[in-house]
Coordinates of C-alpha atoms in Angstrom, one line a residue:
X88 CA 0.0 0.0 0.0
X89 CA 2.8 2.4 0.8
X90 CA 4.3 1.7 -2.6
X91 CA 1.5 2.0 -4.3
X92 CA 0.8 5.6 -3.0
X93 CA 5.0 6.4 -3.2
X94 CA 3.8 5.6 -6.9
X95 CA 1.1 8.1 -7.6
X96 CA 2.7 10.5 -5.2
X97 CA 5.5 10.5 -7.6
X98 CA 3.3 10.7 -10.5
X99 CA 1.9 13.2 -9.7
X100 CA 4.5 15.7 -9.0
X101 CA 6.1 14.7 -12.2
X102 CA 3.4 15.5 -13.9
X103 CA 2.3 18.6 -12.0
X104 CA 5.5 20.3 -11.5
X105 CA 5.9 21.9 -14.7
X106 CA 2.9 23.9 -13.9
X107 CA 4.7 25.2 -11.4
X108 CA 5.9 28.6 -12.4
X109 CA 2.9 29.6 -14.9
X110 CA 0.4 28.7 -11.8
X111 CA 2.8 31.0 -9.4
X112 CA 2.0 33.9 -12.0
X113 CA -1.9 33.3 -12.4
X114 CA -2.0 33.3 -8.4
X115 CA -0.3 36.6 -8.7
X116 CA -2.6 38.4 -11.2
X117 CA -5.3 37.6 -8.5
X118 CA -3.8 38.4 -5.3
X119 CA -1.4 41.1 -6.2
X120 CA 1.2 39.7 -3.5
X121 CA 4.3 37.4 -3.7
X122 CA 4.1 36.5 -0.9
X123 CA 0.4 35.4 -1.1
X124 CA 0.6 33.6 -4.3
X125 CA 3.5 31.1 -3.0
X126 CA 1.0 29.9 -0.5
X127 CA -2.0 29.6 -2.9
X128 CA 0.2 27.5 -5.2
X129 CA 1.3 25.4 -2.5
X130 CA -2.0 25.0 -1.2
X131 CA -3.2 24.4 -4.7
X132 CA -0.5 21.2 -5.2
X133 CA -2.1 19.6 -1.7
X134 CA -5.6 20.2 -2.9
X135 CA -4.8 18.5 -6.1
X136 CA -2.5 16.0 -4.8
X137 CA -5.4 14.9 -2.1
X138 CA -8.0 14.5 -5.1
X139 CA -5.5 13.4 -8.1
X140 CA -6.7 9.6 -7.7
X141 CA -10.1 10.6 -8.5
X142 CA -8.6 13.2 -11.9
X143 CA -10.3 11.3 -14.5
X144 CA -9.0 13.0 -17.7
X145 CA -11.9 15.3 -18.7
X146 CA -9.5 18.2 -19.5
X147 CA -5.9 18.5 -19.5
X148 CA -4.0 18.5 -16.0
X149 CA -2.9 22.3 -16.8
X150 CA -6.6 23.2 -17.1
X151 CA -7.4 21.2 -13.8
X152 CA -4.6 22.7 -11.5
X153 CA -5.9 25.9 -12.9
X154 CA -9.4 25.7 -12.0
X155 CA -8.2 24.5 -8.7
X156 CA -6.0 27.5 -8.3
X157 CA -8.7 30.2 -9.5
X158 CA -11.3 28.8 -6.6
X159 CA -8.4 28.2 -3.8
X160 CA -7.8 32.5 -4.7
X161 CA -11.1 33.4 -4.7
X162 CA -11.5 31.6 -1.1
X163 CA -8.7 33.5 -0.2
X164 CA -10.0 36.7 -1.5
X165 CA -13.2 36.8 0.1
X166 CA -12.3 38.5 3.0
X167 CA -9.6 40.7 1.4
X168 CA -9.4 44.2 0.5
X169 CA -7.2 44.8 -3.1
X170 CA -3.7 45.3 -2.6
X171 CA -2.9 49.0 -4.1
X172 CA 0.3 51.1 -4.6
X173 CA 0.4 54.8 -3.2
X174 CA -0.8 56.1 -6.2
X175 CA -4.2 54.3 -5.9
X176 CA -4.8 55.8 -2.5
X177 CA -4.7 59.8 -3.4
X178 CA -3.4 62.2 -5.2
X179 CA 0.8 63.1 -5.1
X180 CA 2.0 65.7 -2.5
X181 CA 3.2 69.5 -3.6
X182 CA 5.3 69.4 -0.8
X183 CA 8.5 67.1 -1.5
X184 CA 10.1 68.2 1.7
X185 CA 7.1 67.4 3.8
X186 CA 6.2 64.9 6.6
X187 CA 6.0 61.3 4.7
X188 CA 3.4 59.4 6.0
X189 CA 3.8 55.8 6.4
X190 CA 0.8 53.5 6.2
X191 CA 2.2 49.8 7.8
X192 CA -1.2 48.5 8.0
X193 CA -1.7 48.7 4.4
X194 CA -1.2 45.8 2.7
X195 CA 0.5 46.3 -0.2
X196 CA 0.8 45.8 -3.9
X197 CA 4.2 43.6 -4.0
X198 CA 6.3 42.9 -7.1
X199 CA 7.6 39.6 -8.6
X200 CA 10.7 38.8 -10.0
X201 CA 11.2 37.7 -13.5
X202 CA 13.0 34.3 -12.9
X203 CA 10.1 33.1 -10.6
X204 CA 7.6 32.8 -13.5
X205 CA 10.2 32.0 -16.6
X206 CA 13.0 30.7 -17.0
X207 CA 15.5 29.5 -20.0
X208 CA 13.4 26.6 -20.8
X209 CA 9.8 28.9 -21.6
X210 CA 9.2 29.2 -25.3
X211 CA 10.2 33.1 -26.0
X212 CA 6.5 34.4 -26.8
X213 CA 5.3 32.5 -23.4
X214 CA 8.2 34.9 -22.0
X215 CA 6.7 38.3 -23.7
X216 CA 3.4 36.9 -22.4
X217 CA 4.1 36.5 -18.8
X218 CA 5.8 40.0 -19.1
X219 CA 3.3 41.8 -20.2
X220 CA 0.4 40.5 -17.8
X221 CA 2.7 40.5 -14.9
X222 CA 3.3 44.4 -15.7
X223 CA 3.2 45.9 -12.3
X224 CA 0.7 48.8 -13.7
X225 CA -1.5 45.6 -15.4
X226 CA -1.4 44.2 -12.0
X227 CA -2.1 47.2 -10.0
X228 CA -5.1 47.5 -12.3
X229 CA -6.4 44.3 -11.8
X230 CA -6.7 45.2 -8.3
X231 CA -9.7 47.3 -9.2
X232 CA -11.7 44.5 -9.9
X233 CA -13.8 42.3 -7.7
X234 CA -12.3 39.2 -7.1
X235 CA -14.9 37.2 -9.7
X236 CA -14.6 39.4 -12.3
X237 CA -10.7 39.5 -11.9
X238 CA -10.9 35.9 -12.2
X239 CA -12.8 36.0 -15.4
X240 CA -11.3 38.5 -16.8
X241 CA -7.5 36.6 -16.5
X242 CA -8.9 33.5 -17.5
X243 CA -10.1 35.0 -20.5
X244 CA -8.0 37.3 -21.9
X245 CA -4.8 36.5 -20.5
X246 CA -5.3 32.7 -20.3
X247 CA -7.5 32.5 -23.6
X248 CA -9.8 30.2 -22.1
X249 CA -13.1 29.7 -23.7
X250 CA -16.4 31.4 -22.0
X251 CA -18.2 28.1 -21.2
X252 CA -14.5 27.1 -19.3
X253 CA -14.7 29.7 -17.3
X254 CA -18.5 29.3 -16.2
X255 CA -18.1 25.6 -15.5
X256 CA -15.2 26.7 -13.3
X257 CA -17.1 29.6 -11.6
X258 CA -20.7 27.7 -11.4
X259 CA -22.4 29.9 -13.7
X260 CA -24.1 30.0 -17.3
X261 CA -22.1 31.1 -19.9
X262 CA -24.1 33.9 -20.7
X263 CA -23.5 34.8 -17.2
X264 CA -19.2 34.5 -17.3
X265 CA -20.0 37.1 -20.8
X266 CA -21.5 39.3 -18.9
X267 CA -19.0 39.3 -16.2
X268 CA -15.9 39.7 -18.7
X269 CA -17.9 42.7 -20.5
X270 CA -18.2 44.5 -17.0
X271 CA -14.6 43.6 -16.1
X272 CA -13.0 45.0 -19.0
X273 CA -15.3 48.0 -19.3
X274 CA -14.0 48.4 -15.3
X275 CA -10.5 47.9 -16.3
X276 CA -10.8 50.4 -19.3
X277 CA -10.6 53.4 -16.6
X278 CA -7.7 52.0 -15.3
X279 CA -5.6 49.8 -17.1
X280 CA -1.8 51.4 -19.2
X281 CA -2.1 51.8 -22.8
X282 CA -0.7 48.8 -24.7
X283 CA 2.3 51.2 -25.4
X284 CA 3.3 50.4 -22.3
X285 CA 4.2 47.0 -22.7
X286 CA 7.6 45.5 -21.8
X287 CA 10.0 46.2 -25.0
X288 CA 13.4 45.0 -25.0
X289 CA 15.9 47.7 -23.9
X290 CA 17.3 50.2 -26.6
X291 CA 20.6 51.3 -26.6
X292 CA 19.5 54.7 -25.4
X293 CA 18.1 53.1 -22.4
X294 CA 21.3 50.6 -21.7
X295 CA 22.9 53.7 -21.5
X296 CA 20.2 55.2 -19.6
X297 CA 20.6 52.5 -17.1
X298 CA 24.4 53.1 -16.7
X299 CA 24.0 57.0 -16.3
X300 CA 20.8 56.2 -13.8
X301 CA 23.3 53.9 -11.4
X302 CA 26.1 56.4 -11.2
X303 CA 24.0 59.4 -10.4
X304 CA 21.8 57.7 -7.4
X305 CA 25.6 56.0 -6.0
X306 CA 27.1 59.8 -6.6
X307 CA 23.6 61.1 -5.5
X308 CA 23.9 63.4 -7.8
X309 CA 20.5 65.5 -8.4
X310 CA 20.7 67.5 -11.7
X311 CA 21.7 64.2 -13.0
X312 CA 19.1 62.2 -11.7
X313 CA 16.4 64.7 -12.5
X314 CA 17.7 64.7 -16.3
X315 CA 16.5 61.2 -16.3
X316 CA 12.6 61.4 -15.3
X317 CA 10.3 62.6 -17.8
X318 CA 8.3 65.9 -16.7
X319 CA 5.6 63.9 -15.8
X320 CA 7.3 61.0 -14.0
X321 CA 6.2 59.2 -11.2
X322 CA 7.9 58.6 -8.2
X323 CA 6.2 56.2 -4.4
X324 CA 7.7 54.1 -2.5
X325 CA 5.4 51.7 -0.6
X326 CA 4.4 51.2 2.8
X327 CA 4.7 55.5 2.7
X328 CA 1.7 56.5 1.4
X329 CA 3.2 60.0 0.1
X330 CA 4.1 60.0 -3.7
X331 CA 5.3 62.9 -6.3
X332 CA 5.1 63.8 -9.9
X333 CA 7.6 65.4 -11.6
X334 CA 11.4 65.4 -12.4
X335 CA 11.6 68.6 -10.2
X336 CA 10.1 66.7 -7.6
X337 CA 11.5 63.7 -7.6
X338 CA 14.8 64.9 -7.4
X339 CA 13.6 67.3 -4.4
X340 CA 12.6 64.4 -2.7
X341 CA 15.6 62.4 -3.1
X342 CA 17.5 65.3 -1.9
X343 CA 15.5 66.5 0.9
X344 CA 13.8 62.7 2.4
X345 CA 17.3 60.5 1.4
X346 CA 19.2 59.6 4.2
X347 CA 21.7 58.7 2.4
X348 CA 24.8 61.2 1.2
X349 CA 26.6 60.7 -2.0
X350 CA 28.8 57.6 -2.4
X351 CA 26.1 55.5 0.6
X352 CA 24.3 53.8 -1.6
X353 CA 25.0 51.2 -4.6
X354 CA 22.3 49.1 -6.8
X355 CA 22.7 46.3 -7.9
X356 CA 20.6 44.6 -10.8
X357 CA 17.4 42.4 -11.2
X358 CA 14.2 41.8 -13.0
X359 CA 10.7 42.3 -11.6
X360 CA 7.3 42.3 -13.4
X361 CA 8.8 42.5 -16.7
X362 CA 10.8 45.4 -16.0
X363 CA 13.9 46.8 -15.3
X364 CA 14.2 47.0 -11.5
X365 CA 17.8 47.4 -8.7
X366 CA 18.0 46.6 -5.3
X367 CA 19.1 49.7 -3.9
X368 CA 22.2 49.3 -1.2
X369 CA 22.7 52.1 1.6
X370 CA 26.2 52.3 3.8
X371 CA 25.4 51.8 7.1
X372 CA 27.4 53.1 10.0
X373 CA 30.2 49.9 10.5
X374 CA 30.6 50.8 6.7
X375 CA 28.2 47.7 5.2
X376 CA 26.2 48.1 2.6
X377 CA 22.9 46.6 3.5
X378 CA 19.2 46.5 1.7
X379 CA 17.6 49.7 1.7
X380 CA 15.0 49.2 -1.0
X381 CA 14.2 47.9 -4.8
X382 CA 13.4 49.8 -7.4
X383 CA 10.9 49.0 -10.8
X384 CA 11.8 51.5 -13.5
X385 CA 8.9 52.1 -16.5
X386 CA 10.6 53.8 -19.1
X387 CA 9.1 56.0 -22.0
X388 CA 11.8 56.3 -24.5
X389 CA 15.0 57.4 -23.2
X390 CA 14.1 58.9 -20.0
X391 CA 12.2 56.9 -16.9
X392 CA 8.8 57.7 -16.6
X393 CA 7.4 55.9 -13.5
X394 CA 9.8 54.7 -10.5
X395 CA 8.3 52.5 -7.6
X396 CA 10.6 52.2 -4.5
X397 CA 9.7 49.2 -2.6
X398 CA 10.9 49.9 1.1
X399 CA 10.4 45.8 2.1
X400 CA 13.9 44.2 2.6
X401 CA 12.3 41.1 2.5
X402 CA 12.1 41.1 -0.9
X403 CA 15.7 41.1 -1.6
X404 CA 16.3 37.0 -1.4
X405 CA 13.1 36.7 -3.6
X406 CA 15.3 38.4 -6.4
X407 CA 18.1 36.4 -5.9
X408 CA 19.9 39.7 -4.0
X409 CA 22.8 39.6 -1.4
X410 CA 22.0 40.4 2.5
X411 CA 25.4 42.8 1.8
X412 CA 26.8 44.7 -1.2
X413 CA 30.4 44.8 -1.7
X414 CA 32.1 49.0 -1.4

């Protein structure tokens, strides 16, 4: 008997596991937290590997973990409030030099890095894919929706499932998942970026971009960095509330709100939602360099047009990011 279930216990994570990293992602879209969607997955596997002796075959495994992922996240979401960034909360602050105010109990939006829903072995458009509806604005905007119609609205139009899938998933008619999906995207319409803003691969005006960006925030160096924001940029830095607009003010702010003085702070590299994104070093007093926060960059062109600081440490071994940074 033990055999037997050694058997089908190995079965079934040989089969499941490839699922893996795509299932991570779709838990993601829904919940809007790292953190979150780890234990949705995992919880996901147990569910499936408690009821895989009775999987007869009626759909493809893929579709099954799936439909077993979308109702373990709406069970999760049904006491929930969405997860937002600063700028979903209020408006940006005039005042750059002002009082930040820091909202702990908010939970929020968290990003996702790159390697944790690809890797080498995804086919290249699969890659572009997961990009592009990982997007931390695509994902902020999902966070608008109610938890059914975010459901529907993945499963359909990032997922490509069929409308009659979806119901039989979510217990309803077909006519009923339509109706849903038309609400969701006309929802999502007020709030979603512009398919212009979908990850591109870097230009060599941006590489070089990138290069300039690092040597001014290690030199902290204002003129420089405010060259690189658009006018219109965008600059918060979750769990603070406060956020500005504005190469003037985003360099104010890094001046003024900074604690860190030119040559106390390095960044190093990584991927997150699709985007370019550095975990941001600061010297500390016995002369380490230790996390101080990760950045996401949106560009638009050659300048940056949208900067989100995330001020959770915990993030850093996520990303595959040191607990020190070499002077």
């Amino acid at each position: 008997m033990a055999a037997t279930t050694t058997m089908a216990t190995d079965d079934f994570v040989a089969q499941a596991d490839p699922y893996r990293r795509e299932l991570l992602a779709h838990c993601y879209r829904m919940l809007g937290s790292l953190h979150d969607a780890e234990d949705l997955v995992q919880e996901t596997y147990l569910r499936a590997w408690r009821a895989y002796d009775r999987f007869e075959g009626r759909s493809s495994l893929r579709t099954w973990l799936y439909r077993i992922a979308t109702t373990t996240c709406l069970t999760a979401l049904e006491n929930r409030k969405r997860r937002p960034l600063p700028t979903g909360l209020g408006g940006p602050t005039d005042d750059p030099g002002g009082e930040l105010v820091e909202l702990p109990e908010v939970a929020w939006l968290e990003p996702i890095p790159d390697g944790m829903v690809t890797d080498e072995h995804t086919d290249p458009a699969a890659i572009v894919g997961a990009r592009e509806s990982t997007r931390l604005a695509f994902i902020a905007a999902l966070q608008h929706l109610p938890a059914r119609q975010r459901a529907v609205l993945i499963l359909r139009d990032v997922l490509k499932w069929k409308a009659a899938e979806v119901a039989d998933v979510l217990g309803i008619s077909t006519a009923a998942a339509n109706s849903v999906l038309q609400r969701a995207r006309a929802q999502l319409d007020q709030v979603k970026p512009s398919e212009d803003d979908a990850p591109q691969p870097l230009t060599a005006e941006q590489r070089q971009l990138l290069e300039r960006y690092v040597a001014a925030f290690e030199a902290k160096d204002i003129p420089a960095i405010v060259q690189m924001f658009t006018d219109d940029a965008i600059w918060e830095m979750p769990p603070i509330a406060t956020w500005v607009r504005g190469a003037e003010h985003i360099g104010q702010l890094v001046d003024l709100k900074c604690p860190a003085g030119p040559g106390e702070m390095r960044l190093l590299p990584a991927r997150a939602n699709g985007q370019v994104a550095f975990g941001v070093y600061r010297r500390e007093p016995d002369g380490v360099f230790r996390p101080f926060h990760l950045q996401v960059l949106d560009f638009d062109g050659a300048k940056v047009k949208h900067t989100v600081a995330f001020f959770d440490v915990g993030l850093f071994p996520k990303f595959g990011l040191p607990d020190t940074c070499p002077a």
